CSV table of C-alpha atoms in Angstrom, one decimal:
chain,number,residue,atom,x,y,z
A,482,UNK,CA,0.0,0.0,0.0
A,483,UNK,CA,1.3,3.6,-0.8
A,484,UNK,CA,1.7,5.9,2.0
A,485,UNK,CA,1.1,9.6,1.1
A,486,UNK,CA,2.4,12.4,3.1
A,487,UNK,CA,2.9,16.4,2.5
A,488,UNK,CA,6.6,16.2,3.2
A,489,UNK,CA,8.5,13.4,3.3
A,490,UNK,CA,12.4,14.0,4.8
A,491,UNK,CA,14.9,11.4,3.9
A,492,UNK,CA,17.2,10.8,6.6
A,493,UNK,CA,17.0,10.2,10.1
A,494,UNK,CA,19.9,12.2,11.3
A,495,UNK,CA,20.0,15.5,13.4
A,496,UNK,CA,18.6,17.5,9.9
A,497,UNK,CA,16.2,14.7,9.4
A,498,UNK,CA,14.8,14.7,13.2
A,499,UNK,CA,15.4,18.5,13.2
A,500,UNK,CA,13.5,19.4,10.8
A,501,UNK,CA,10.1,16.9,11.8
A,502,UNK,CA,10.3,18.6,15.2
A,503,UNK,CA,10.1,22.1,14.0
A,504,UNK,CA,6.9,21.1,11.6
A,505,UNK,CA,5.3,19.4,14.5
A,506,UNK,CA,6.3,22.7,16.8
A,507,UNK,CA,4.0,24.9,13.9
A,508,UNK,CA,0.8,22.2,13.8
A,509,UNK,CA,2.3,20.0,10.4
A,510,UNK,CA,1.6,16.8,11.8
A,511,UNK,CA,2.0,15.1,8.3
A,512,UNK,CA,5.9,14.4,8.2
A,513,UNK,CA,7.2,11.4,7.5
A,514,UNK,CA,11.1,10.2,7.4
A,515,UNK,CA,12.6,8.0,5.8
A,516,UNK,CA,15.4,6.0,7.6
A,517,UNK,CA,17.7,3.5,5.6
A,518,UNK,CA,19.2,2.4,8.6
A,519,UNK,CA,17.9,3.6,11.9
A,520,UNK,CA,18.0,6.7,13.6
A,521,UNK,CA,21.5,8.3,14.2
A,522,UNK,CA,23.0,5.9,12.1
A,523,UNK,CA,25.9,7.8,11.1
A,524,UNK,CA,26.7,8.7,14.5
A,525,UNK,CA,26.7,5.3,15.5
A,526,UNK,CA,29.6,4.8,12.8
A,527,UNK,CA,32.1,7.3,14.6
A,528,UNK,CA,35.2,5.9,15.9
A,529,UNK,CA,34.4,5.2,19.3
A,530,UNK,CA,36.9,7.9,20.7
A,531,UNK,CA,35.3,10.6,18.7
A,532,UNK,CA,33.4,13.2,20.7
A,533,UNK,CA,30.9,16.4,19.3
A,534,UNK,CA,34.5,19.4,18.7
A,535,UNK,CA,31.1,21.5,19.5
A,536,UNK,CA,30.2,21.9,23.1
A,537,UNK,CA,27.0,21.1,25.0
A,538,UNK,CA,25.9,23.3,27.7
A,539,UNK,CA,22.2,23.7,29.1
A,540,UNK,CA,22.2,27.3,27.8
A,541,UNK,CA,18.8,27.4,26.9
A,542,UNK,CA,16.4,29.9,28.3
A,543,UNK,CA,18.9,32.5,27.7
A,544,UNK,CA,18.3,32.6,23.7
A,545,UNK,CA,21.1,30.5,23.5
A,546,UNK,CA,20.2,26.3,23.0
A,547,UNK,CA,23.1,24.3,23.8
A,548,UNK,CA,24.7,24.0,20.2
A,549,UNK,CA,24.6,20.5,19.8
A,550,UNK,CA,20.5,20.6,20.5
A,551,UNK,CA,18.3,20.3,17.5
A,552,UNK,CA,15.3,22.0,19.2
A,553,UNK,CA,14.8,24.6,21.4
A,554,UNK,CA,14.1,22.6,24.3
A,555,UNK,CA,16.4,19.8,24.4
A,556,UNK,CA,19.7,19.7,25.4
A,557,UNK,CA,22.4,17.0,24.6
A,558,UNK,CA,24.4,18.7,28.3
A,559,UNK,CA,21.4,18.1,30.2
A,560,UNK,CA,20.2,14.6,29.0
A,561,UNK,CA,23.7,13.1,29.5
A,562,UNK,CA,26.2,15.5,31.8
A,563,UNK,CA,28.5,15.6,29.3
A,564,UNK,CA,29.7,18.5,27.3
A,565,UNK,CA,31.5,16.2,24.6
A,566,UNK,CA,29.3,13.4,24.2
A,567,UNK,CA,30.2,10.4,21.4
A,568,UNK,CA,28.4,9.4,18.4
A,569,UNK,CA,26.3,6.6,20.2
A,570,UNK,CA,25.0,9.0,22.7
A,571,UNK,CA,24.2,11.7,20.4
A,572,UNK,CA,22.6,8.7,18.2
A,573,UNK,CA,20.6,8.0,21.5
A,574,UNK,CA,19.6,11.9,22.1
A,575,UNK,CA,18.0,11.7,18.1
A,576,UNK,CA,16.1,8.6,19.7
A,577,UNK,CA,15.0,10.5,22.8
A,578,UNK,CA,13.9,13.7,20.8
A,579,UNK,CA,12.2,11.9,18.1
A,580,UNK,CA,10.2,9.3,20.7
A,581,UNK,CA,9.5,13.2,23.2
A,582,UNK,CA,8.1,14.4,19.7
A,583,UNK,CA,6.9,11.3,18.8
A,584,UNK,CA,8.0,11.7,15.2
A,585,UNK,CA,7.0,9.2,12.5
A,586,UNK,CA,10.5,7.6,11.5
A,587,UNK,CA,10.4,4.4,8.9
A,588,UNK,CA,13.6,3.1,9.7
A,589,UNK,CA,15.1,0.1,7.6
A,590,UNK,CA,13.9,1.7,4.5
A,591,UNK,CA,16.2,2.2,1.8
A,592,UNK,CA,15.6,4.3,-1.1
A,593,UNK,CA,15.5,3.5,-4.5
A,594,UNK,CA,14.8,6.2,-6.7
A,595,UNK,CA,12.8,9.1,-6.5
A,596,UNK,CA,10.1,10.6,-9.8
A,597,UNK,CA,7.5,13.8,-10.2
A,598,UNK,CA,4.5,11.9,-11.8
A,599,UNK,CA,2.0,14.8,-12.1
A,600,UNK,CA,3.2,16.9,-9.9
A,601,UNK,CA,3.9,14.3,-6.7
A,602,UNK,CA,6.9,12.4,-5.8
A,603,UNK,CA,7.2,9.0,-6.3
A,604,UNK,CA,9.8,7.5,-4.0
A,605,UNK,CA,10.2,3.9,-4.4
A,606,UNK,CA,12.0,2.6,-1.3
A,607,UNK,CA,12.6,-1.5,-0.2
A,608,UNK,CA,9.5,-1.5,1.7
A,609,UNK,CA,7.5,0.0,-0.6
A,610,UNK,CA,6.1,3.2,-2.5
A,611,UNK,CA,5.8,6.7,-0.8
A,612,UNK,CA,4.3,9.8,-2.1
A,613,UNK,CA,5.2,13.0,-1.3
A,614,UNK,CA,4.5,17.1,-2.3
A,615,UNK,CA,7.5,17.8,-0.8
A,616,UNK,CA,10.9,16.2,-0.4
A,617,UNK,CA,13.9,16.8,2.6
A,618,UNK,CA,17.2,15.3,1.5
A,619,UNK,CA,18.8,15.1,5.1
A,620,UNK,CA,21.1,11.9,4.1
A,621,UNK,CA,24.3,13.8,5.0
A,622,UNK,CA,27.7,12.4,3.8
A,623,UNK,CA,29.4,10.5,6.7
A,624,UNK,CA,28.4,7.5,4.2
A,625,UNK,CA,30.5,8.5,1.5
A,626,UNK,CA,34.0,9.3,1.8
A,627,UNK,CA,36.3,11.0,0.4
A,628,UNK,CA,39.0,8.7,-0.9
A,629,UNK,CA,40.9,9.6,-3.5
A,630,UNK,CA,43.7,7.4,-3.0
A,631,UNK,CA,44.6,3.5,-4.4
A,632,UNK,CA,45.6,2.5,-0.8
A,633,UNK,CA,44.9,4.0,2.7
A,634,UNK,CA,42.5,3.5,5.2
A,635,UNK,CA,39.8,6.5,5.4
A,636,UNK,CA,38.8,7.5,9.2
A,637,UNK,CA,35.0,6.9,8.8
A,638,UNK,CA,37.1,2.8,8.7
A,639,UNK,CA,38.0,3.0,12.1
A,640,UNK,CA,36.1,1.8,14.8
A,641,UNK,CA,38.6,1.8,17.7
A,642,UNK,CA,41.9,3.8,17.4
A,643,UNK,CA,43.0,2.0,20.2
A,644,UNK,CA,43.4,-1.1,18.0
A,645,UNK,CA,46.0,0.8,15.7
A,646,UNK,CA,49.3,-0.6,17.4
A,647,UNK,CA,52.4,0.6,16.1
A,648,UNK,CA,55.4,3.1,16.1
A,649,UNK,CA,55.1,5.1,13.1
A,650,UNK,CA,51.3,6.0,11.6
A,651,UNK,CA,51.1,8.7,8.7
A,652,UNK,CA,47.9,10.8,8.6
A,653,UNK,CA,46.8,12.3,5.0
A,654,UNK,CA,44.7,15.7,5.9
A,655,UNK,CA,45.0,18.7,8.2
A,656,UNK,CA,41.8,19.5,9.5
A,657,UNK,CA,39.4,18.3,12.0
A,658,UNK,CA,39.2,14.4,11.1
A,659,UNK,CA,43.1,14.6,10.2
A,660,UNK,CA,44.2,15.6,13.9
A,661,UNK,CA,41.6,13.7,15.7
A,662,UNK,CA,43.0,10.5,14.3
A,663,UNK,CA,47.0,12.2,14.9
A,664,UNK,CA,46.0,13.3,18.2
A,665,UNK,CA,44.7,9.0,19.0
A,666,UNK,CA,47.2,7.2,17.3
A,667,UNK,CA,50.1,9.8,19.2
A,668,UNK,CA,48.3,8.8,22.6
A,669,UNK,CA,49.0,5.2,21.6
A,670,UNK,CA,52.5,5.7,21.9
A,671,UNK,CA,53.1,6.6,17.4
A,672,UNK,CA,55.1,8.5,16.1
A,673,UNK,CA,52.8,10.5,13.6
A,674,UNK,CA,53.3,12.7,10.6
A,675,UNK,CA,50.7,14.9,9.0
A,676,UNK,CA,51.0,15.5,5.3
A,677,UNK,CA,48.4,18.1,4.1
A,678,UNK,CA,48.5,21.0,1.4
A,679,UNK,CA,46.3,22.7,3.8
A,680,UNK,CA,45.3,23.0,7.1
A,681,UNK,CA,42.7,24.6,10.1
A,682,UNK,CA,45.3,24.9,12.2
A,683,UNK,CA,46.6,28.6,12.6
A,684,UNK,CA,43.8,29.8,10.3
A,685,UNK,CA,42.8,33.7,10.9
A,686,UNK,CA,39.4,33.5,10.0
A,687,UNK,CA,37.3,33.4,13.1
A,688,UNK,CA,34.8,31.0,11.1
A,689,UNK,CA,35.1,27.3,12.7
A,690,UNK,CA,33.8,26.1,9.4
A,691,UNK,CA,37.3,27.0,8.4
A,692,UNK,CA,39.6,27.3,11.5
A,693,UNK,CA,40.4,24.4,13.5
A,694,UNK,CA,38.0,24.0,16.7
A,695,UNK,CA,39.5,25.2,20.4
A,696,UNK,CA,38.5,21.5,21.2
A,697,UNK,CA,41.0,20.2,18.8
A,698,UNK,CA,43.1,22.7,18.9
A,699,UNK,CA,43.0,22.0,23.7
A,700,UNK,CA,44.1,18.5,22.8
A,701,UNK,CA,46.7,18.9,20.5
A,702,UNK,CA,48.3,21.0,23.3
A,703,UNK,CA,47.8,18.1,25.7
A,704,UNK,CA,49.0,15.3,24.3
A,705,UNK,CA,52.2,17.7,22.9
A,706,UNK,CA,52.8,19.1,26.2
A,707,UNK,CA,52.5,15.4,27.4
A,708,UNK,CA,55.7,14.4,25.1
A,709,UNK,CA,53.7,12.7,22.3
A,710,UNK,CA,54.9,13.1,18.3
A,711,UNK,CA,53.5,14.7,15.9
A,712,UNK,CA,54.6,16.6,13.0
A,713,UNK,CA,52.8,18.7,10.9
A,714,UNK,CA,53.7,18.9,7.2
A,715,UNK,CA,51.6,21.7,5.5
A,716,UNK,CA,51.8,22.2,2.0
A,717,UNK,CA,52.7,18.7,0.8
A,718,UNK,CA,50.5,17.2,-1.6
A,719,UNK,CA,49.9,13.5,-2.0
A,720,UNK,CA,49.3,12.1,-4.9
A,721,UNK,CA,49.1,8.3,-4.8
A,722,UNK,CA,49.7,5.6,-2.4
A,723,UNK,CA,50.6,2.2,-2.4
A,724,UNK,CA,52.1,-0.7,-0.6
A,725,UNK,CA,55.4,-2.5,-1.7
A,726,UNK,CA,57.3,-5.2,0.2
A,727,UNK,CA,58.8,-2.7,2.4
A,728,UNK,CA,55.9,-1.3,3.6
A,729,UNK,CA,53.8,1.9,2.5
A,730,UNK,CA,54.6,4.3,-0.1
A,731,UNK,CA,53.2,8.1,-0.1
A,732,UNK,CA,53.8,9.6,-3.0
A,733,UNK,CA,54.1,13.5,-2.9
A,734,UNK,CA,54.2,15.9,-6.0
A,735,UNK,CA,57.4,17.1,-5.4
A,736,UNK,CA,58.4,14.0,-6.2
A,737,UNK,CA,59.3,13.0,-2.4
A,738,UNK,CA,58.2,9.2,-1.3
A,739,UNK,CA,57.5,8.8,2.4
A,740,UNK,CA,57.1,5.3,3.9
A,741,UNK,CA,55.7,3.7,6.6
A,742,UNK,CA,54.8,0.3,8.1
A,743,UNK,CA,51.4,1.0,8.8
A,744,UNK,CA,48.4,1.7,6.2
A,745,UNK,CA,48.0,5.2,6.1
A,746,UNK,CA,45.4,6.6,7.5
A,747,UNK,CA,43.3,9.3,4.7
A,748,UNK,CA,41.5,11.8,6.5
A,749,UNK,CA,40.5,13.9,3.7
A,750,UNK,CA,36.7,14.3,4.6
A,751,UNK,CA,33.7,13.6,2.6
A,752,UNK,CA,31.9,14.1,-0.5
A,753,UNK,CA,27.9,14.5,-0.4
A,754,UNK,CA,27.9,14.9,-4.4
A,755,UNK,CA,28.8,10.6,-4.6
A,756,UNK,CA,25.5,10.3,-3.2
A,757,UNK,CA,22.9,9.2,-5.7
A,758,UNK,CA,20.3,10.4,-4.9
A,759,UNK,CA,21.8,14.0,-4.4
A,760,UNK,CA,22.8,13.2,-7.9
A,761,UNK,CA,19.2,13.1,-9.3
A,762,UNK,CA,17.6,15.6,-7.4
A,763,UNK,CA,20.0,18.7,-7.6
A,764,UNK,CA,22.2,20.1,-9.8
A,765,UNK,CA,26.1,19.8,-9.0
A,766,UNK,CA,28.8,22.3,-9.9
A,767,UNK,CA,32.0,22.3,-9.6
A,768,UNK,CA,32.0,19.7,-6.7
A,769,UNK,CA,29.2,21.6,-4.7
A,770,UNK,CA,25.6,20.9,-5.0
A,771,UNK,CA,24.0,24.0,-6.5
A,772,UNK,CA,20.8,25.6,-4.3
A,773,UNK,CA,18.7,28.0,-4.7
A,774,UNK,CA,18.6,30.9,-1.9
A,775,UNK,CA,15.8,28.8,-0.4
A,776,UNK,CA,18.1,26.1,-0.3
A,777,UNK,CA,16.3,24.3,-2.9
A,778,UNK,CA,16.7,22.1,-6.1
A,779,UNK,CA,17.9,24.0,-9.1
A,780,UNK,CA,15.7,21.1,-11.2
A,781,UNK,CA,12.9,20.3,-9.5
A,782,UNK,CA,10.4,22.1,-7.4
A,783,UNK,CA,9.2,21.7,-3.3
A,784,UNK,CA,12.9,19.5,-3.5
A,785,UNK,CA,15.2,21.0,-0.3
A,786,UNK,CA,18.3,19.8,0.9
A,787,UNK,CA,19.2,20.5,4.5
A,788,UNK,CA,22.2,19.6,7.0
A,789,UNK,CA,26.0,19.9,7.4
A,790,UNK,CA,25.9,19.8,3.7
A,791,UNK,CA,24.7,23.1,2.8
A,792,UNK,CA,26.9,25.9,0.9
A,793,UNK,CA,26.0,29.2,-0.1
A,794,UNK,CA,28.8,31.1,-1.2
A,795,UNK,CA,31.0,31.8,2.3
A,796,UNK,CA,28.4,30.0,4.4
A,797,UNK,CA,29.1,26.7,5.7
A,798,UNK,CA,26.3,25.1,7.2
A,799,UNK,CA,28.6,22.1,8.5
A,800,UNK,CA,27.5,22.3,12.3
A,801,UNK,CA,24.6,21.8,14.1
A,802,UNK,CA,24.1,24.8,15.7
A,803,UNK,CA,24.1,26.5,12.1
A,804,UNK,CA,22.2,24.1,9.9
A,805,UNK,CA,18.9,24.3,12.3
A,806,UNK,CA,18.7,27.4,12.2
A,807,UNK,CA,16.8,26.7,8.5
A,808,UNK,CA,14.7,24.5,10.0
A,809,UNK,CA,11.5,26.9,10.8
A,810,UNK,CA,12.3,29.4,7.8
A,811,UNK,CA,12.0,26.2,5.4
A,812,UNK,CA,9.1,25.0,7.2
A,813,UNK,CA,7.1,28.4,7.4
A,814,UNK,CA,8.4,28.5,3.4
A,815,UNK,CA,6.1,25.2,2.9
A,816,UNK,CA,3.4,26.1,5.1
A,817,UNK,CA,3.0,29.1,3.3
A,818,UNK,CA,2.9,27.5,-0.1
A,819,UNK,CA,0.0,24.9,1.0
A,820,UNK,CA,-1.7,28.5,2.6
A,821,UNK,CA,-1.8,26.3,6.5
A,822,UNK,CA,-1.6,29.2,9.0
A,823,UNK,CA,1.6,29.9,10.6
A,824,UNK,CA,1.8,30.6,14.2
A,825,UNK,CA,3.7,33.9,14.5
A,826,UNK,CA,4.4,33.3,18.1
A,827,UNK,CA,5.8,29.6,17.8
A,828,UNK,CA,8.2,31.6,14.9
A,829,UNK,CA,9.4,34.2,17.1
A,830,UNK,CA,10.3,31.6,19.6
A,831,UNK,CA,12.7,30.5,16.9
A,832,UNK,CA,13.9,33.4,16.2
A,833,UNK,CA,14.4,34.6,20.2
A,834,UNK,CA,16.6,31.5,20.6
A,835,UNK,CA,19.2,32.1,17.1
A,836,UNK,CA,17.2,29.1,15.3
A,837,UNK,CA,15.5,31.1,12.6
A,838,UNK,CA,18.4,32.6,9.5
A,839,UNK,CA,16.8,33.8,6.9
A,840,UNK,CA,19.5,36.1,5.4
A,841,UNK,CA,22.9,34.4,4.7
A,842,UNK,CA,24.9,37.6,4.4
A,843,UNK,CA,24.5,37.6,8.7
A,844,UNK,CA,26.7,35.1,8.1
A,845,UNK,CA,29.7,36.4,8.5
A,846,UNK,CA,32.0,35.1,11.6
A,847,UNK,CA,34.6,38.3,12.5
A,848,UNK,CA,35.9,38.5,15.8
A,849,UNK,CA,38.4,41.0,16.4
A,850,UNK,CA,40.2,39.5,19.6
């Protein structure tokens, strides 16, 4: 049997539940997600020494949700006394929020394709058909890496650091993922060399989008200070790898070799535009997916994408604290469309607690000390 519903989000991650509990907050109660795995899946797939670089703190009631929180009344910092919680318990604070709101989540569902038949979406999934007026793409891109090399070992691999034994590691990357896995394998006792033509580290630009996080940035200086090794080779760009009988070979276009006995470890980030079904529904460019300034499908209509995948020019929308505040400015968009009545005092909430950006040019992070 088809199931029909007004919007249909595709993902069950912090956009995905994000963006179902701001509809139910202004009366939508037909929202539906689609889950391919279950909720917080990609969170779940973190290394299980990888923490939030973003803090939680129960700021809320101050116009100021903890940043991790994807509503206005939840807070990561409250639910679990932590300020740096891991994937599995952020995965578990999706669950909590979703249940609290209780959210319609098909989980286990995978999605096949998607079509406009006459004006409605077709989305044919393994447990059947779903229809749709409007689509959410909240699939992230945890589930697509960035590997752009014949032989290394990307970070979204690693389940346990503590499991990479060994004296010398060599990490491919300079910015958050790269020192997070320098920073574990250096607390095992390795010897570790970044090789990067780039890097967040040192970076002037106030923006964390760009500059590497004070949470990185306090544990470098820890495990530094604490007499571990690393080294930090900016400006060095790899351009192959591969493993002979004497162990691994990176290859550097300035024709340098650097070898090691361990599989490197490629920490070069991801790439939403592998994703298929970003592939069909939006238009890429240049290795970005192209939006409208509704953050919408250059192709086809009442088609959004939203999460840590969002670009517009200089904005980055690649934390949680910045990608929810789109939620309730896409949903009033929608409302307004299907002419439902939008309570202006549930929006001013929004907008009273930083959760409601409708103007990117505000984006600009400029701190002068």
């Amino acid at each position: 049997m088809t199931q029909h519903h007004r919007v249909i989000i595709i993902g069950a991650g912090a956009a995905g539940i994000g963006m179902a509990v701001t509809f139910k907050m202004l009366n939508m109660e037909d929202v539906c997600i689609i889950e391919k795995n279950s909720i917080g899946h990609s969170f779940t797939q973190w290394p299980k020494s990888t923490r939030t670089i973003t803090p939680s703190f129960t700021s809320n009631g101050f116009g100021m949700p903890d940043m991790n929180a994807i509503s206005i009344d939840t807070s990561p910092a409250f639910t679990f006394n932590e300020e740096h919680v891991s994937g599995e318990t952020y995965a578990e604070y999706l669950e909590i929020v979703a249940d609290h709101y209780d959210v319609q989540v098909e989980t286990e569902t995978t999605v096949k394709g998607v079509q406009l038949v006459d004006g409605i979406y077709e989305i044919e999934t393994s447990r059947g058909l779903f229809t749709a007026d409007y689509i959410f793409v909240a699939t992230g891109d945890y589930a697509f890496p960035n590997q752009p090399f014949t032989v290394g070992r990307h970070y979204s691999e690693i389940e346990d650091f503590k499991a990479l034994t060994g004296e010398h590691y060599v990490v491919i990357g300079g910015n958050e993922s790269g020192f997070d896995a320098a920073i574990q394998l250096a607390k095992n006792g390795a010897h570790v060399e970044m090789y990067t033509t780039s890097t967040g580290f040192g970076e002037e630009d106030a923006d964390p989008s760009v500059r590497l996080s004070p949470y990185t940035h306090q544990r470098l200086k820890e495990v530094v200070e604490a007499g571990h090794d690393i080294q930090m080779h900016v400006g060095h760009e790899v351009i192959d790898t591969r493993e002979d009988d004497d162990g691994y070979h990176i290859l550097l276009a300035n024709g340098e070799t650097v070898v090691t006995p361990h599989i490197p470890i490629v920490a070069t980030g991801f790439d939403v535009t592998q994703n298929p079904l970003v592939q069909q529904l939006f238009t890429l460019q240049e290795g970005e997916v192209k939006l409208s300034q509704l953050d919408e499908s250059t192709r086809y209509p009442n088609v959004f994408l939203i999460g840590a995948t969002v670009r517009h020019e200089e904005a980055i929308l690649c934390y949680i604290y910045k990608f929810r505040a789109r939620f309730a400015v896409l949903a009033e968009i929608v409302m307004k469309r299907e002419a439902l009545p939008v309570d202006d005092a549930t929006i001013e909430s929004f907008k009273a607690n930083n959760m409601y950006l409708d103007d990117y040019a505000c984006c600009e992070v400029d701190c002068t000390c």
